[in-house]
Amino acid sequence: MPFYFFKPFSMKLLSYFSLFLGLLTISLRAQNTPAPIKLVNIVLTANHPDWNYRLNEAATIKVSVLKHGSPVENVEIEYQYGPEQLTPEKKGTLKLENGVGEINIGTMNTPGFRQLKVEAKIDGYVYKDEIKAGYAPFEIQPTVSMPKDFDNFWKKAIAENNKIPLDAVVTHKPEFSTATVDVYLVRLQNYQLGHYLYGYLSKPKDNKPHPVLLNPPGAGVKKITPITSFAEQGFISLTTEIHGISPEMDEKDFQKEREKLKDYWAINLDNKDNYYYKSVYLGCVRAIDFLSSLPEFDKKNVVVTGGSQGGALTIVTAGIDKRVNYISSFYPALSDNSGYLNNRAGGWPAMFSDKNNSPEKIKTMEYYDIVNFAKKITIPGFYSTGYNDNTCPPTSTLSAFNSVKAPKEIVITPISAHWRFKETDDKSMKWLKEKCGIE
């Protein structure tokens, strides 16, 4: 009998206790949610709204330090400025009596970028910001040389790669598919027998002809994930990796590969015939082989798009594979890598910034530098970059953009760093769809 009366009482207690725990969990989560905005903001405003200046014209930057959106009185800032990504020419401090001041960061007599970095210490916390001013940015010319046998080198490499069977294995992945898009895991043989690259193929389920789109990856060693957004816009897309790592690889094995490849961009850099990126660049052509063989391919529109390393591979593919019709490249890495050897910023991964170079490494990079592929592009392209990008500095990316002689549309968002705004993505997609006749 006691048990009979105690049971409903204990269940009610349990219910109340569960509710309490739930509310406590929500409360703790709310307390630990990162603030969506900064308590203190440093706002840097160029006296030219497009951040562009003529050669020998001084750039003046307005500095505002705001707390709760209002100027912080009598705050002292530290600043430094000079050529982009190089040793600062000047460092100093400035007291902002009303939370606002100006810094003249000088000028340049050759095309390029100057960079201002500012920091303020308030209530024990350090706040930072930076801005870059462009001097005749569309006149920046690359420093890298073009090998005389560049075209023959890549024609021979592609011809040799074509001897290797594609050996495509395509596996439907219903767990990643949607109501309108089918997703498949794809394995393609590339570069050597038994050497593979992997990708996720996304196809509209309507079985109609569609343009094909290659989406190469950004830098790093990571497992790829399916992307269905391109297929939802009317493309048959292939999102790839570059290291021969299946997204289904065991985690322990993946971590071993990741450690082994942490500096993959430097592997065999002193040997142009065996440099790591040779298989990567050929893999992009191999991906086009696969996409153009699909029965749903509309037989006329081949597109490549990506950002950072993916932006670089986009330009590479268009430069050596004439089946490509349109590209959209965002802040391409690996551009004008010899910049640091000429006292200016070079592209990711800043491989010569530490002066760790040799004639063999420098010569090898000439065959792989994005600038030299950009010079080979003959098709329309959409390009974009930001001035505040320190990963792929604008001096390097504009060296590539300015090397393109084919029709091009360039969207510059000066304020963006190594990322892009949705508005820019939307412009890119609208441009690609219009070129391919997708309504």
Coordinates of C-alpha atoms in Angstrom, one line a residue:
M1 CA 0.0 0.0 0.0
P2 CA 2.7 2.6 0.8
F3 CA 4.3 1.9 -2.6
Y4 CA 0.9 2.5 -4.3
F5 CA 0.7 6.0 -2.8
F6 CA 4.4 6.8 -3.3
K7 CA 4.5 6.0 -7.0
P8 CA 2.3 8.8 -8.4
F9 CA 4.0 11.2 -5.9
S10 CA 7.5 10.3 -7.2
M11 CA 6.4 10.6 -10.8
K12 CA 5.2 14.1 -10.2
L13 CA 8.4 15.0 -8.5
L14 CA 10.3 13.5 -11.4
S15 CA 8.3 15.6 -13.8
Y16 CA 9.0 18.8 -11.9
F17 CA 12.7 18.0 -11.6
S18 CA 12.9 17.3 -15.4
L19 CA 11.3 20.7 -16.1
F20 CA 13.7 22.4 -13.7
L21 CA 16.7 20.8 -15.4
G22 CA 15.3 21.8 -18.8
L23 CA 14.9 25.4 -17.8
L24 CA 18.3 25.4 -16.1
T25 CA 19.9 24.1 -19.4
I26 CA 18.2 26.8 -21.4
S27 CA 19.4 29.4 -18.9
L28 CA 23.0 28.2 -19.1
R29 CA 22.9 28.1 -22.8
A30 CA 21.6 31.6 -22.9
Q31 CA 24.3 32.8 -20.6
N32 CA 27.0 31.2 -22.7
T33 CA 25.8 32.4 -26.1
P34 CA 28.5 34.6 -27.8
A35 CA 27.5 38.2 -28.3
P36 CA 26.5 38.9 -31.9
I37 CA 28.2 42.3 -31.8
K38 CA 31.3 43.8 -30.2
L39 CA 31.1 45.9 -27.0
V40 CA 33.8 48.2 -28.5
N41 CA 34.2 48.9 -32.2
I42 CA 37.1 50.5 -34.0
V43 CA 35.8 52.0 -37.2
L44 CA 38.3 52.9 -40.0
T45 CA 37.0 55.1 -42.7
A46 CA 39.0 55.9 -45.9
N47 CA 38.6 59.4 -47.3
H48 CA 37.9 57.7 -50.7
P49 CA 34.8 55.6 -50.4
D50 CA 36.1 52.9 -52.8
W51 CA 39.5 52.8 -51.0
N52 CA 41.2 53.5 -54.3
Y53 CA 43.9 56.2 -54.8
R54 CA 46.0 57.6 -57.5
L55 CA 49.8 57.0 -57.4
N56 CA 51.5 59.6 -55.2
E57 CA 48.2 60.6 -53.6
A58 CA 48.1 60.4 -49.8
A59 CA 45.4 58.4 -48.1
T60 CA 43.9 59.7 -44.9
I61 CA 42.0 57.2 -42.6
K62 CA 39.5 58.4 -40.0
V63 CA 39.7 56.4 -36.8
S64 CA 36.7 56.1 -34.5
V65 CA 36.5 54.1 -31.3
L66 CA 33.0 53.5 -30.2
K67 CA 31.5 51.9 -27.1
H68 CA 27.8 51.3 -27.1
G69 CA 27.8 53.1 -30.4
S70 CA 29.2 56.3 -28.9
P71 CA 32.8 57.7 -29.1
V72 CA 35.1 56.8 -26.3
E73 CA 36.8 60.0 -25.0
N74 CA 40.5 60.3 -24.4
V75 CA 41.3 56.8 -25.7
E76 CA 44.8 56.1 -26.8
I77 CA 45.3 53.9 -29.9
E78 CA 48.4 52.2 -31.2
Y79 CA 48.9 52.1 -35.0
Q80 CA 51.2 50.9 -37.6
Y81 CA 51.2 51.2 -41.4
G82 CA 53.2 50.4 -44.5
P83 CA 53.1 48.2 -47.6
E84 CA 50.6 45.3 -47.4
Q85 CA 51.8 42.3 -45.3
L86 CA 55.4 43.6 -45.0
T87 CA 57.3 45.2 -42.2
P88 CA 55.6 48.4 -41.1
E89 CA 57.2 51.7 -42.1
K90 CA 55.9 53.5 -39.1
K91 CA 54.5 52.7 -35.6
G92 CA 53.0 55.2 -33.2
T93 CA 50.3 56.2 -30.7
L94 CA 47.5 58.7 -31.0
K95 CA 45.2 60.0 -28.3
L96 CA 41.6 60.5 -29.5
E97 CA 40.2 63.2 -27.3
N98 CA 36.7 62.8 -28.6
G99 CA 37.0 59.2 -29.7
V100 CA 37.8 60.3 -33.3
G101 CA 41.1 61.1 -35.1
E102 CA 42.9 60.8 -38.4
I103 CA 46.0 59.1 -39.6
N104 CA 47.8 59.9 -42.9
I105 CA 49.2 56.5 -44.0
G106 CA 51.3 58.0 -46.9
T107 CA 51.3 57.0 -50.5
M108 CA 52.9 54.8 -53.2
N109 CA 54.6 55.6 -56.5
T110 CA 53.9 52.1 -57.9
P111 CA 50.7 50.1 -58.0
G112 CA 49.9 48.2 -54.9
F113 CA 48.4 48.4 -51.4
R114 CA 49.2 50.1 -48.1
Q115 CA 47.9 48.6 -44.8
L116 CA 46.9 50.4 -41.5
K117 CA 46.5 48.3 -38.3
V118 CA 45.0 49.9 -35.2
E119 CA 44.4 48.6 -31.7
A120 CA 42.9 50.1 -28.5
K121 CA 43.0 48.8 -24.9
I122 CA 39.8 49.5 -23.0
D123 CA 39.0 48.1 -19.6
G124 CA 41.7 45.4 -19.9
Y125 CA 40.6 44.2 -23.3
V126 CA 42.3 44.7 -26.7
Y127 CA 40.3 45.7 -29.7
K128 CA 41.8 45.7 -33.3
D129 CA 40.9 46.6 -36.8
E130 CA 42.7 47.2 -40.1
I131 CA 42.2 48.7 -43.5
K132 CA 44.0 48.7 -46.8
A133 CA 44.2 51.4 -49.4
G134 CA 44.7 50.5 -53.1
Y135 CA 47.0 52.5 -55.3
A136 CA 46.1 52.1 -59.0
P137 CA 45.1 48.5 -58.1
F138 CA 44.0 47.7 -61.7
E139 CA 47.5 48.5 -62.9
I140 CA 49.2 45.9 -60.7
Q141 CA 51.4 43.6 -62.8
P142 CA 52.6 40.2 -61.7
T143 CA 56.2 39.5 -60.7
V144 CA 56.2 35.8 -61.7
S145 CA 57.8 34.8 -65.0
M146 CA 56.1 32.7 -67.7
P147 CA 58.2 29.6 -68.7
K148 CA 58.7 29.2 -72.4
D149 CA 57.5 25.6 -72.4
F150 CA 54.5 26.3 -70.2
D151 CA 51.9 25.2 -72.8
N152 CA 53.8 22.2 -73.8
F153 CA 54.4 21.1 -70.2
W154 CA 50.7 21.0 -69.5
K155 CA 49.7 19.5 -72.8
K156 CA 52.1 16.7 -72.2
A157 CA 50.9 16.2 -68.6
I158 CA 47.2 16.1 -69.7
A159 CA 48.0 13.6 -72.5
E160 CA 49.8 11.3 -70.1
N161 CA 47.0 11.5 -67.6
N162 CA 44.5 10.6 -70.4
K163 CA 46.2 7.3 -70.7
I164 CA 45.0 6.3 -67.2
P165 CA 41.4 4.9 -67.2
L166 CA 38.9 7.2 -65.5
D167 CA 37.5 4.1 -63.7
A168 CA 34.6 6.1 -62.3
V169 CA 32.7 4.6 -59.4
V170 CA 29.4 6.4 -58.7
T171 CA 27.4 5.5 -55.6
H172 CA 23.9 6.9 -54.9
K173 CA 23.6 8.5 -51.4
P174 CA 19.9 8.7 -50.6
E175 CA 20.7 9.9 -47.1
F176 CA 22.1 13.2 -48.6
S177 CA 19.5 13.4 -51.4
T178 CA 16.5 15.8 -51.2
A179 CA 13.1 15.9 -52.8
T180 CA 14.5 17.6 -55.9
V181 CA 18.2 16.6 -56.0
D182 CA 20.0 13.2 -56.1
V183 CA 23.4 13.0 -54.5
Y184 CA 26.1 10.5 -55.4
L185 CA 29.6 9.8 -54.0
V186 CA 32.0 9.7 -57.0
R187 CA 35.5 8.2 -57.2
L188 CA 37.7 9.0 -60.2
Q189 CA 41.2 7.6 -61.0
N190 CA 43.7 10.3 -61.6
Y191 CA 47.5 10.8 -62.1
Q192 CA 48.6 7.3 -61.3
L193 CA 46.9 3.8 -61.4
G194 CA 45.3 3.3 -58.0
H195 CA 45.4 7.0 -57.2
Y196 CA 41.9 8.5 -56.8
L197 CA 40.1 11.8 -56.1
Y198 CA 36.6 11.9 -54.6
G199 CA 33.6 14.2 -55.0
Y200 CA 29.9 14.5 -54.3
L201 CA 27.8 14.7 -57.5
S202 CA 24.4 16.5 -57.2
K203 CA 21.9 16.2 -60.0
P204 CA 18.4 17.6 -60.4
K205 CA 15.9 14.8 -60.4
D206 CA 14.0 16.0 -63.5
N207 CA 16.4 14.0 -65.8
K208 CA 16.5 17.0 -68.2
P209 CA 19.7 18.3 -69.8
H210 CA 21.6 20.7 -67.5
P211 CA 24.9 22.7 -67.5
V212 CA 27.6 21.0 -65.5
L213 CA 29.6 22.7 -62.8
L214 CA 32.8 21.9 -61.1
N215 CA 33.3 23.2 -57.5
P216 CA 36.9 22.6 -56.4
P217 CA 37.7 23.0 -52.7
G218 CA 39.4 25.6 -50.6
A219 CA 42.8 24.9 -48.9
G220 CA 43.3 22.4 -46.2
V221 CA 43.0 18.7 -45.5
K222 CA 39.4 18.0 -44.7
K223 CA 36.5 15.7 -45.6
I224 CA 34.2 17.1 -48.2
T225 CA 30.4 17.3 -47.6
P226 CA 27.6 17.3 -50.2
I227 CA 26.5 20.6 -51.6
T228 CA 23.0 20.6 -53.3
S229 CA 22.6 24.4 -53.7
F230 CA 24.1 24.4 -57.3
A231 CA 21.8 21.6 -58.4
E232 CA 18.8 23.5 -56.9
Q233 CA 19.8 26.4 -59.2
G234 CA 19.8 24.2 -62.3
F235 CA 23.3 22.8 -62.5
I236 CA 24.7 19.3 -62.3
S237 CA 27.5 19.9 -59.8
L238 CA 30.6 18.0 -58.6
T239 CA 32.2 19.2 -55.4
T240 CA 35.6 17.6 -55.0
E241 CA 38.6 17.1 -52.7
I242 CA 42.2 17.0 -53.9
H243 CA 44.1 14.6 -51.6
G244 CA 42.5 11.3 -52.5
I245 CA 40.7 11.2 -49.2
S246 CA 37.3 9.6 -49.2
P247 CA 34.7 11.3 -47.0
E248 CA 33.9 7.9 -45.7
M249 CA 37.5 7.2 -44.5
D250 CA 37.8 6.0 -41.0
E251 CA 38.5 8.9 -38.6
K252 CA 41.8 7.4 -37.3
D253 CA 43.1 6.9 -40.8
F254 CA 41.9 10.4 -41.8
Q255 CA 43.9 12.0 -39.0
K256 CA 47.0 10.2 -40.1
E257 CA 46.6 11.5 -43.6
R258 CA 45.9 15.0 -42.3
E259 CA 49.1 15.0 -40.3
K260 CA 51.1 13.7 -43.3
L261 CA 49.7 16.4 -45.6
K262 CA 49.7 19.4 -43.3
D263 CA 52.2 21.2 -45.6
Y264 CA 51.1 19.6 -48.8
W265 CA 51.7 22.7 -50.8
A266 CA 55.5 22.3 -50.2
I267 CA 55.8 18.7 -51.2
N268 CA 58.3 18.3 -54.0
L269 CA 58.3 22.1 -54.7
D270 CA 61.8 21.7 -56.1
N271 CA 60.7 19.4 -58.9
K272 CA 58.2 20.6 -61.5
D273 CA 57.4 17.1 -62.7
N274 CA 56.5 15.7 -59.3
Y275 CA 55.2 18.8 -57.4
Y276 CA 52.2 18.0 -55.3
Y277 CA 49.8 20.3 -57.2
K278 CA 50.5 18.6 -60.5
S279 CA 48.0 15.8 -59.6
V280 CA 45.6 18.4 -58.2
Y281 CA 45.5 20.5 -61.5
L282 CA 45.2 17.3 -63.6
G283 CA 42.4 16.2 -61.3
C284 CA 40.4 19.2 -62.3
V285 CA 40.6 18.2 -65.9
R286 CA 39.7 14.7 -65.0
A287 CA 36.6 16.0 -63.2
I288 CA 35.6 17.8 -66.4
D289 CA 36.1 14.5 -68.2
F290 CA 33.6 12.9 -65.9
L291 CA 31.0 15.7 -65.9
S292 CA 31.0 16.0 -69.7
S293 CA 30.4 12.3 -70.0
L294 CA 27.1 12.4 -68.1
P295 CA 24.0 11.7 -70.2
E296 CA 22.2 14.7 -68.5
F297 CA 24.9 17.1 -69.6
D298 CA 23.4 19.7 -72.0
K299 CA 26.5 19.3 -74.2
K300 CA 27.3 23.1 -74.3
N301 CA 27.8 24.7 -70.9
V302 CA 30.7 23.8 -68.6
V303 CA 31.2 26.0 -65.5
V304 CA 33.8 26.1 -62.8
T305 CA 33.5 28.1 -59.5
G306 CA 35.3 28.3 -56.2
G307 CA 37.1 30.5 -53.7
S308 CA 40.6 30.7 -52.3
Q309 CA 42.4 27.5 -53.4
G310 CA 39.1 26.7 -55.2
G311 CA 39.3 30.1 -56.9
A312 CA 42.8 29.2 -58.0
L313 CA 41.8 25.8 -59.3
T314 CA 38.9 27.5 -61.1
I315 CA 41.4 29.7 -63.1
V316 CA 43.7 26.7 -63.6
T317 CA 40.9 24.6 -65.1
A318 CA 39.9 27.4 -67.5
G319 CA 43.5 28.0 -68.5
I320 CA 44.3 24.4 -69.6
D321 CA 40.9 22.9 -70.4
K322 CA 39.1 24.6 -73.4
R323 CA 35.9 22.7 -72.7
V324 CA 35.2 25.2 -69.9
N325 CA 32.8 28.0 -71.0
Y326 CA 32.4 30.2 -67.9
I327 CA 34.0 30.6 -64.5
S328 CA 33.5 32.4 -61.3
S329 CA 36.6 32.8 -59.2
F330 CA 36.8 34.3 -55.7
Y331 CA 40.1 35.6 -54.2
P332 CA 42.3 33.0 -55.8
A333 CA 45.2 31.5 -53.8
L334 CA 48.6 30.7 -55.3
S335 CA 48.7 33.9 -57.2
D336 CA 52.0 35.7 -57.9
N337 CA 53.8 33.6 -55.3
S338 CA 57.1 35.4 -56.1
G339 CA 55.7 38.7 -54.8
Y340 CA 57.6 38.3 -51.5
L341 CA 60.9 37.9 -53.5
N342 CA 60.2 41.4 -54.9
N343 CA 59.4 43.2 -51.7
R344 CA 55.6 43.0 -51.9
A345 CA 52.8 40.6 -50.8
G346 CA 52.5 37.3 -52.6
G347 CA 49.6 34.8 -52.6
W348 CA 48.6 32.0 -50.2
P349 CA 50.5 30.1 -48.8
A350 CA 53.1 32.9 -48.7
M351 CA 55.7 30.2 -49.6
F352 CA 58.6 32.6 -50.2
S353 CA 57.8 35.1 -47.4
D354 CA 60.4 33.4 -45.1
K355 CA 63.1 33.5 -47.9
N356 CA 63.0 29.7 -47.8
N357 CA 63.6 29.4 -51.5
S358 CA 65.9 28.0 -54.1
P359 CA 66.2 28.4 -57.9
E360 CA 64.5 25.1 -58.3
K361 CA 61.5 26.0 -56.1
I362 CA 61.1 29.4 -57.8
K363 CA 61.3 27.8 -61.2
T364 CA 58.8 25.0 -60.3
M365 CA 56.3 27.6 -59.1
E366 CA 56.3 29.4 -62.4
Y367 CA 54.6 26.3 -63.9
Y368 CA 51.9 26.4 -61.1
D369 CA 51.4 30.0 -60.4
I370 CA 47.8 31.1 -61.0
V371 CA 48.9 34.3 -62.9
N372 CA 50.2 32.2 -65.7
F373 CA 47.0 30.2 -66.1
A374 CA 45.0 33.5 -65.9
K375 CA 47.0 34.7 -69.0
K376 CA 45.7 31.6 -70.9
I377 CA 42.0 32.2 -70.2
T378 CA 39.9 33.0 -73.3
I379 CA 36.4 32.7 -71.9
P380 CA 34.1 35.1 -69.9
G381 CA 34.7 35.2 -66.2
F382 CA 33.2 36.6 -63.0
Y383 CA 35.8 37.5 -60.3
S384 CA 35.7 39.0 -56.8
T385 CA 38.0 39.9 -53.9
G386 CA 38.2 42.1 -50.9
Y387 CA 41.0 44.5 -49.9
N388 CA 41.1 43.4 -46.2
D389 CA 42.1 39.8 -47.2
N390 CA 45.3 38.8 -45.5
T391 CA 45.1 35.2 -46.6
C392 CA 45.0 35.9 -50.3
P393 CA 46.3 39.5 -50.3
P394 CA 44.7 41.8 -53.0
T395 CA 48.2 42.6 -54.4
S396 CA 48.4 38.9 -55.4
T397 CA 44.8 38.3 -56.5
L398 CA 44.7 41.5 -58.6
S399 CA 48.0 40.3 -60.2
A400 CA 45.9 37.4 -61.5
F401 CA 42.8 39.4 -62.3
N402 CA 44.8 42.0 -64.3
S403 CA 46.4 39.2 -66.2
V404 CA 43.1 38.0 -67.7
K405 CA 42.6 39.5 -71.1
A406 CA 39.3 37.7 -71.8
P407 CA 35.9 39.4 -71.0
K408 CA 35.6 39.7 -67.3
E409 CA 33.4 41.2 -64.6
I410 CA 35.1 42.1 -61.3
V411 CA 33.3 42.8 -58.1
I412 CA 35.4 44.4 -55.4
T413 CA 34.1 44.7 -51.9
P414 CA 36.9 46.5 -50.1
I415 CA 35.7 45.8 -46.6
S416 CA 35.7 42.0 -46.9
A417 CA 38.6 39.9 -45.8
H418 CA 38.9 36.2 -46.6
W419 CA 35.2 35.8 -47.0
R420 CA 32.5 37.2 -49.2
F421 CA 29.0 38.7 -48.8
K422 CA 25.8 36.9 -49.8
E423 CA 25.2 39.8 -52.2
T424 CA 28.4 38.9 -54.1
D425 CA 27.4 35.2 -54.2
D426 CA 24.0 36.2 -55.6
K427 CA 25.6 38.3 -58.3
S428 CA 27.9 35.4 -59.2
M429 CA 25.1 32.9 -59.4
K430 CA 22.9 35.3 -61.5
W431 CA 25.8 35.9 -63.9
L432 CA 26.4 32.1 -64.3
K433 CA 22.8 31.3 -64.8
E434 CA 22.3 34.1 -67.4
K435 CA 25.4 32.9 -69.3
C436 CA 24.1 29.3 -69.3
G437 CA 20.5 30.2 -70.2
I438 CA 19.0 29.1 -66.9
E439 CA 15.8 30.9 -66.1

